[in-house]
């Protein structure tokens, strides 16, 4: 039986999750795809209930699921808590414990939303970029780390940016395989002009590329990549990079598409077990107001169908349903340029579910 653990989380997380569940339910009704759904708490929600951002019970349930659907975590309510107990820690622990090293962050511009981008429409029309971000290594997890008092009696904060060869090899394979299924162009982003760890990264990417002769591998320094993303984003097909560079570049890429509210993500381990989440945060300023865009969460379901369950046809059904409601002019506030029909979170979810039921 396909097992999914749903973690609604904080802020707008529960609302976008509820809207996405309506779509999931419609999918189950039309397709006969079966799913055993369980629920858990993560982040602030878990801190309030259990005193920790990720309980052992939730972690073991996550390990026991094929896929996890996550809303969002964090918010000002928990900002003052000590670092080890912050909501984000729960997310990072889940990534680490499930070994979800391969983070796929597509930046796809729905043609209906070209005007919502902060770039000129012609620069982004047709944009379809995939960022493959290494997610369980690098500076996020490197040791030693901490804040100490140094010999001069001054406070000193430090983190470690390190990658082992095997960590680079596995994310390289992940990225090359994605590139094989697309336009067969892979760009590796590093800072090899300054960092030894990047030198190794680049060397290993080259070595692995020998196994994928059909994929054209190129390299770019991260500062240039940031600039090129804004200058001419359509030059890219698949980008692979380290944990922190990927964190930054994927936020920049998301804005090219008009709204961070449109973008899903997948975090996968070697067994295709995955955590699926919108790349937007918990947006506490609009939480509980039925204003959030649930489409990133709904598209996360599509990624789950594709990458964990290999249900490509069903995934396309969800994508088409999203496209249909955009064609119909339905817009949440974040993607509304004034010409569309403004709808709330729940209504958007229902509209996608209806599109699924009528098309599917
Ligand atoms: C992301 C987020 C997280 C990260 C935070 C919430 C820990 O920004 O998923 O991009 O930095 O990885
Ligand atoms: Mg981020």
XYZ file of N, CA, C and O in Angstrom, residues 46-135:
360
model
N 4.663 21.302 16.264
C 5.195 20.219 17.084
C 5.823 20.751 18.373
O 5.714 20.133 19.438
N 6.453 21.923 18.272
C 7.026 22.543 19.475
C 5.907 22.800 20.487
O 6.025 22.495 21.676
N 4.795 23.349 19.995
C 3.665 23.636 20.883
C 3.089 22.356 21.494
O 2.725 22.325 22.666
N 3.013 21.295 20.701
C 2.382 20.065 21.187
C 3.343 19.169 21.969
O 2.954 18.526 22.939
N 4.601 19.096 21.540
C 5.522 18.118 22.138
C 6.818 18.717 22.683
O 7.670 17.979 23.174
N 7.007 20.029 22.510
C 8.224 20.650 23.035
C 9.448 20.506 22.142
O 10.517 21.011 22.449
N 9.312 19.801 21.030
C 10.426 19.650 20.080
C 9.894 19.830 18.649
O 8.732 19.532 18.389
N 10.761 20.303 17.720
C 10.262 20.545 16.357
C 9.991 19.266 15.558
O 9.252 19.303 14.570
N 10.600 18.155 15.995
C 10.327 16.874 15.336
C 10.390 15.786 16.403
O 11.458 15.532 16.973
N 9.258 15.161 16.679
C 9.249 14.127 17.712
C 9.765 12.810 17.135
O 9.729 12.592 15.926
N 10.245 11.934 18.014
C 10.734 10.621 17.554
C 9.618 9.851 16.867
O 9.846 9.120 15.906
N 8.401 10.033 17.393
C 7.271 9.315 16.813
C 7.007 9.773 15.377
O 6.798 8.953 14.476
N 7.040 11.081 15.173
C 6.803 11.610 13.830
C 7.928 11.173 12.894
O 7.689 10.790 11.748
N 9.147 11.191 13.405
C 10.287 10.772 12.589
C 10.148 9.315 12.162
O 10.376 8.974 11.002
N 9.732 8.469 13.083
C 9.642 7.058 12.693
C 8.480 6.836 11.731
O 8.556 6.000 10.837
N 7.416 7.614 11.881
C 6.326 7.509 10.911
C 6.768 7.997 9.527
O 6.377 7.456 8.501
N 7.604 9.042 9.542
C 8.119 9.559 8.265
C 8.974 8.492 7.582
O 8.864 8.255 6.382
N 9.816 7.829 8.381
C 10.689 6.796 7.814
C 9.887 5.651 7.230
O 10.305 4.995 6.289
N 8.724 5.457 7.812
C 7.856 4.350 7.432
C 6.941 4.688 6.239
O 6.171 3.847 5.787
N 7.007 5.933 5.745
C 6.135 6.339 4.639
C 6.912 6.351 3.333
O 8.126 6.517 3.333
N 6.214 6.202 2.232
C 6.884 6.328 0.939
C 7.116 7.795 0.599
O 8.102 8.154 -0.013
N 6.153 8.612 1.016
C 6.266 10.030 0.706
C 5.725 10.865 1.863
O 4.867 10.421 2.624
N 6.248 12.070 1.963
C 5.792 13.020 2.975
C 5.360 14.283 2.250
O 6.075 14.758 1.358
N 4.196 14.784 2.613
C 3.747 16.063 2.062
C 3.825 17.088 3.180
O 3.194 16.920 4.225
N 4.606 18.129 2.947
C 4.816 19.120 3.997
C 4.320 20.489 3.562
O 4.622 20.935 2.459
N 3.564 21.161 4.454
C 3.077 22.517 4.155
C 4.203 23.527 4.259
O 4.847 23.866 3.273
N 4.457 23.997 5.464
C 5.537 24.966 5.695
C 5.823 24.989 7.186
O 4.942 24.672 7.985
N 7.028 25.366 7.563
C 7.318 25.481 8.992
C 7.896 26.843 9.351
O 8.499 27.517 8.527
N 7.691 27.241 10.607
C 8.295 28.448 11.149
C 7.320 29.600 11.307
O 6.192 29.557 10.811
N 7.772 30.617 12.008
C 6.951 31.806 12.237
C 7.511 32.580 13.411
O 8.299 32.044 14.199
N 7.104 33.849 13.520
C 7.667 34.725 14.554
C 7.459 34.196 15.972
O 8.273 34.436 16.867
N 6.376 33.444 16.177
C 6.067 32.925 17.501
C 7.223 32.106 18.066
O 7.426 32.049 19.278
N 7.989 31.438 17.190
C 9.051 30.542 17.659
C 10.443 31.090 17.384
O 11.435 30.377 17.530
N 10.529 32.376 16.964
C 11.827 32.940 16.596
C 12.776 33.088 17.778
O 13.986 33.021 17.623
N 12.218 33.279 18.958
C 13.058 33.531 20.118
C 13.627 32.262 20.759
O 14.475 32.333 21.647
N 13.174 31.123 20.287
C 13.589 29.851 20.890
C 15.051 29.554 20.574
O 15.567 29.971 19.551
N 15.716 28.826 21.464
C 17.128 28.517 21.211
C 17.283 27.720 19.915
O 16.403 26.959 19.516
N 18.419 27.921 19.258
C 18.638 27.430 17.900
C 18.294 25.953 17.706
O 17.675 25.557 16.739
N 18.688 25.138 18.675
C 18.482 23.689 18.552
C 17.004 23.291 18.493
O 16.678 22.199 18.055
N 16.121 24.174 18.980
C 14.698 23.808 19.062
C 13.822 24.585 18.089
O 12.610 24.500 18.120
N 14.453 25.343 17.191
C 13.682 26.118 16.225
C 12.927 25.203 15.265
O 13.369 24.101 14.975
N 11.802 25.687 14.723
C 11.022 24.894 13.768
C 11.862 24.342 12.603
O 11.713 23.192 12.213
N 12.765 25.193 12.059
C 13.590 24.797 10.909
C 14.428 23.557 11.208
O 14.750 22.782 10.318
N 14.784 23.414 12.488
C 15.606 22.259 12.867
C 14.885 20.949 12.593
O 15.493 19.930 12.285
N 13.562 20.974 12.775
C 12.775 19.773 12.521
C 12.874 19.369 11.055
O 13.058 18.195 10.716
N 12.805 20.372 10.196
C 12.897 20.143 8.755
C 14.284 19.600 8.388
O 14.417 18.622 7.642
N 15.309 20.239 8.940
C 16.677 19.818 8.622
C 16.939 18.399 9.123
O 17.593 17.601 8.456
N 16.365 18.067 10.288
C 16.561 16.725 10.842
C 15.864 15.676 9.971
O 16.414 14.599 9.730
N 14.677 16.013 9.507
C 13.967 15.089 8.607
C 14.778 14.831 7.338
O 14.928 13.692 6.902
N 15.300 15.911 6.757
C 16.114 15.766 5.545
C 17.296 14.846 5.820
O 17.602 13.964 5.021
N 17.946 15.080 6.958
C 19.148 14.331 7.280
C 18.845 12.871 7.623
O 19.480 11.963 7.104
N 17.856 12.662 8.473
C 17.543 11.300 8.943
C 17.029 10.416 7.805
O 17.240 9.208 7.805
N 16.307 11.014 6.856
C 15.806 10.215 5.734
C 16.783 10.212 4.558
O 16.520 9.617 3.527
N 17.905 10.919 4.753
C 18.948 10.973 3.734
C 18.419 11.525 2.403
O 18.723 11.000 1.332
N 17.627 12.577 2.497
C 17.001 13.175 1.312
C 17.998 14.131 0.652
O 17.883 15.343 0.760
N 18.983 13.573 0.008
C 20.115 14.385 -0.452
C 19.849 15.134 -1.760
O 20.553 16.064 -2.094
N 18.832 14.702 -2.490
C 18.630 15.296 -3.814
C 17.359 16.141 -3.849
O 16.252 15.632 -3.789
N 17.552 17.451 -3.916
C 16.430 18.383 -3.841
C 16.166 18.969 -5.232
O 17.005 19.646 -5.799
N 14.996 18.655 -5.753
C 14.646 19.135 -7.090
C 13.737 20.351 -6.976
O 12.666 20.265 -6.375
N 14.182 21.443 -7.533
C 13.404 22.680 -7.471
C 13.176 23.232 -8.873
O 14.011 23.961 -9.410
N 12.061 22.878 -9.473
C 11.782 23.382 -10.809
C 11.374 24.849 -10.763
O 10.741 25.287 -9.805
N 11.768 25.589 -11.770
C 11.248 26.948 -11.950
C 10.598 26.954 -13.320
O 11.279 27.039 -14.343
N 9.296 26.774 -13.324
C 8.546 26.700 -14.577
C 7.586 27.865 -14.629
O 6.881 28.137 -13.656
N 7.605 28.549 -15.743
C 6.686 29.660 -15.864
C 5.441 29.223 -16.623
O 5.512 28.859 -17.788
N 4.322 29.239 -15.945
C 3.072 28.984 -16.651
C 2.830 30.180 -17.568
O 2.872 31.322 -17.103
N 2.621 29.916 -18.863
C 2.501 31.039 -19.818
C 1.424 32.044 -19.399
O 1.560 33.238 -19.658
N 0.391 31.522 -18.700
C -0.691 32.426 -18.268
C -0.195 33.483 -17.282
O -0.873 34.480 -17.041
N 0.986 33.242 -16.681
C 1.462 34.150 -15.630
C 2.678 34.971 -16.039
O 3.320 35.592 -15.198
N 2.990 34.980 -17.333
C 4.207 35.664 -17.786
C 4.257 37.118 -17.321
O 5.323 37.650 -17.012
N 3.100 37.740 -17.200
C 3.075 39.148 -16.808
C 3.361 39.341 -15.319
O 3.662 40.443 -14.873
N 3.281 38.256 -14.547
C 3.494 38.377 -13.102
C 4.969 38.335 -12.728
O 5.351 38.616 -11.596
N 5.822 37.987 -13.682
C 7.252 37.912 -13.393
C 7.823 39.300 -13.180
O 7.327 40.279 -13.732
N 8.909 39.381 -12.384
C 9.539 40.693 -12.209
C 10.463 41.006 -13.388
O 10.989 42.097 -13.481
N 10.659 40.052 -14.285
C 11.416 40.325 -15.513
C 10.438 40.550 -16.670
O 9.280 40.156 -16.601
N 10.958 41.131 -17.755
C 10.135 41.303 -18.951
C 9.641 39.947 -19.427
O 10.391 38.970 -19.426
N 8.387 39.911 -19.867
C 7.765 38.647 -20.263
C 8.612 37.887 -21.285
O 8.743 36.671 -21.206
N 9.248 38.606 -22.240
C 9.980 37.873 -23.294
C 11.228 37.178 -22.727
O 11.701 36.205 -23.289
N 11.748 37.664 -21.621
C 12.929 37.018 -21.023
C 12.566 35.704 -20.339
O 13.408 34.823 -20.179
N 11.294 35.577 -19.909
C 10.917 34.409 -19.114
C 9.869 33.512 -19.771
O 9.647 32.397 -19.300
N 9.238 33.986 -20.866
C 8.203 33.167 -21.504
C 8.787 31.807 -21.870
O 9.837 31.722 -22.507
N 8.155 30.746 -21.426
C 8.631 29.405 -21.749
C 9.721 28.889 -20.819
O 10.272 27.804 -21.027
N 10.038 29.637 -19.784
C 11.092 29.203 -18.853
C 10.763 27.848 -18.234
O 9.650 27.608 -17.759
N 11.743 26.949 -18.263
C 11.573 25.624 -17.672
C 12.946 25.164 -17.217
O 13.718 24.583 -17.969
N 13.231 25.469 -15.979
C 14.563 25.245 -15.430
C 14.436 24.313 -14.233
O 13.468 24.399 -13.482
N 15.395 23.406 -14.073
C 15.373 22.534 -12.899
C 16.662 22.731 -12.109
O 17.756 22.535 -12.632
N 16.508 23.132 -10.860
C 17.676 23.237 -9.985
C 17.760 21.977 -9.143
O 16.779 21.591 -8.493
N 18.904 21.318 -9.192
C 19.142 20.148 -8.346
C 20.100 20.590 -7.249
O 21.263 20.880 -7.499
N 19.569 20.670 -6.045
C 20.322 21.182 -4.905
C 20.726 20.031 -3.982
O 19.854 19.249 -3.560
N 22.013 19.944 -3.648
C 22.452 18.949 -2.671
C 21.856 19.375 -1.330
O 21.914 20.533 -0.965
N 21.271 18.435 -0.590
C 20.444 18.874 0.544
C 20.880 18.358 1.924
O 20.359 18.799 2.934
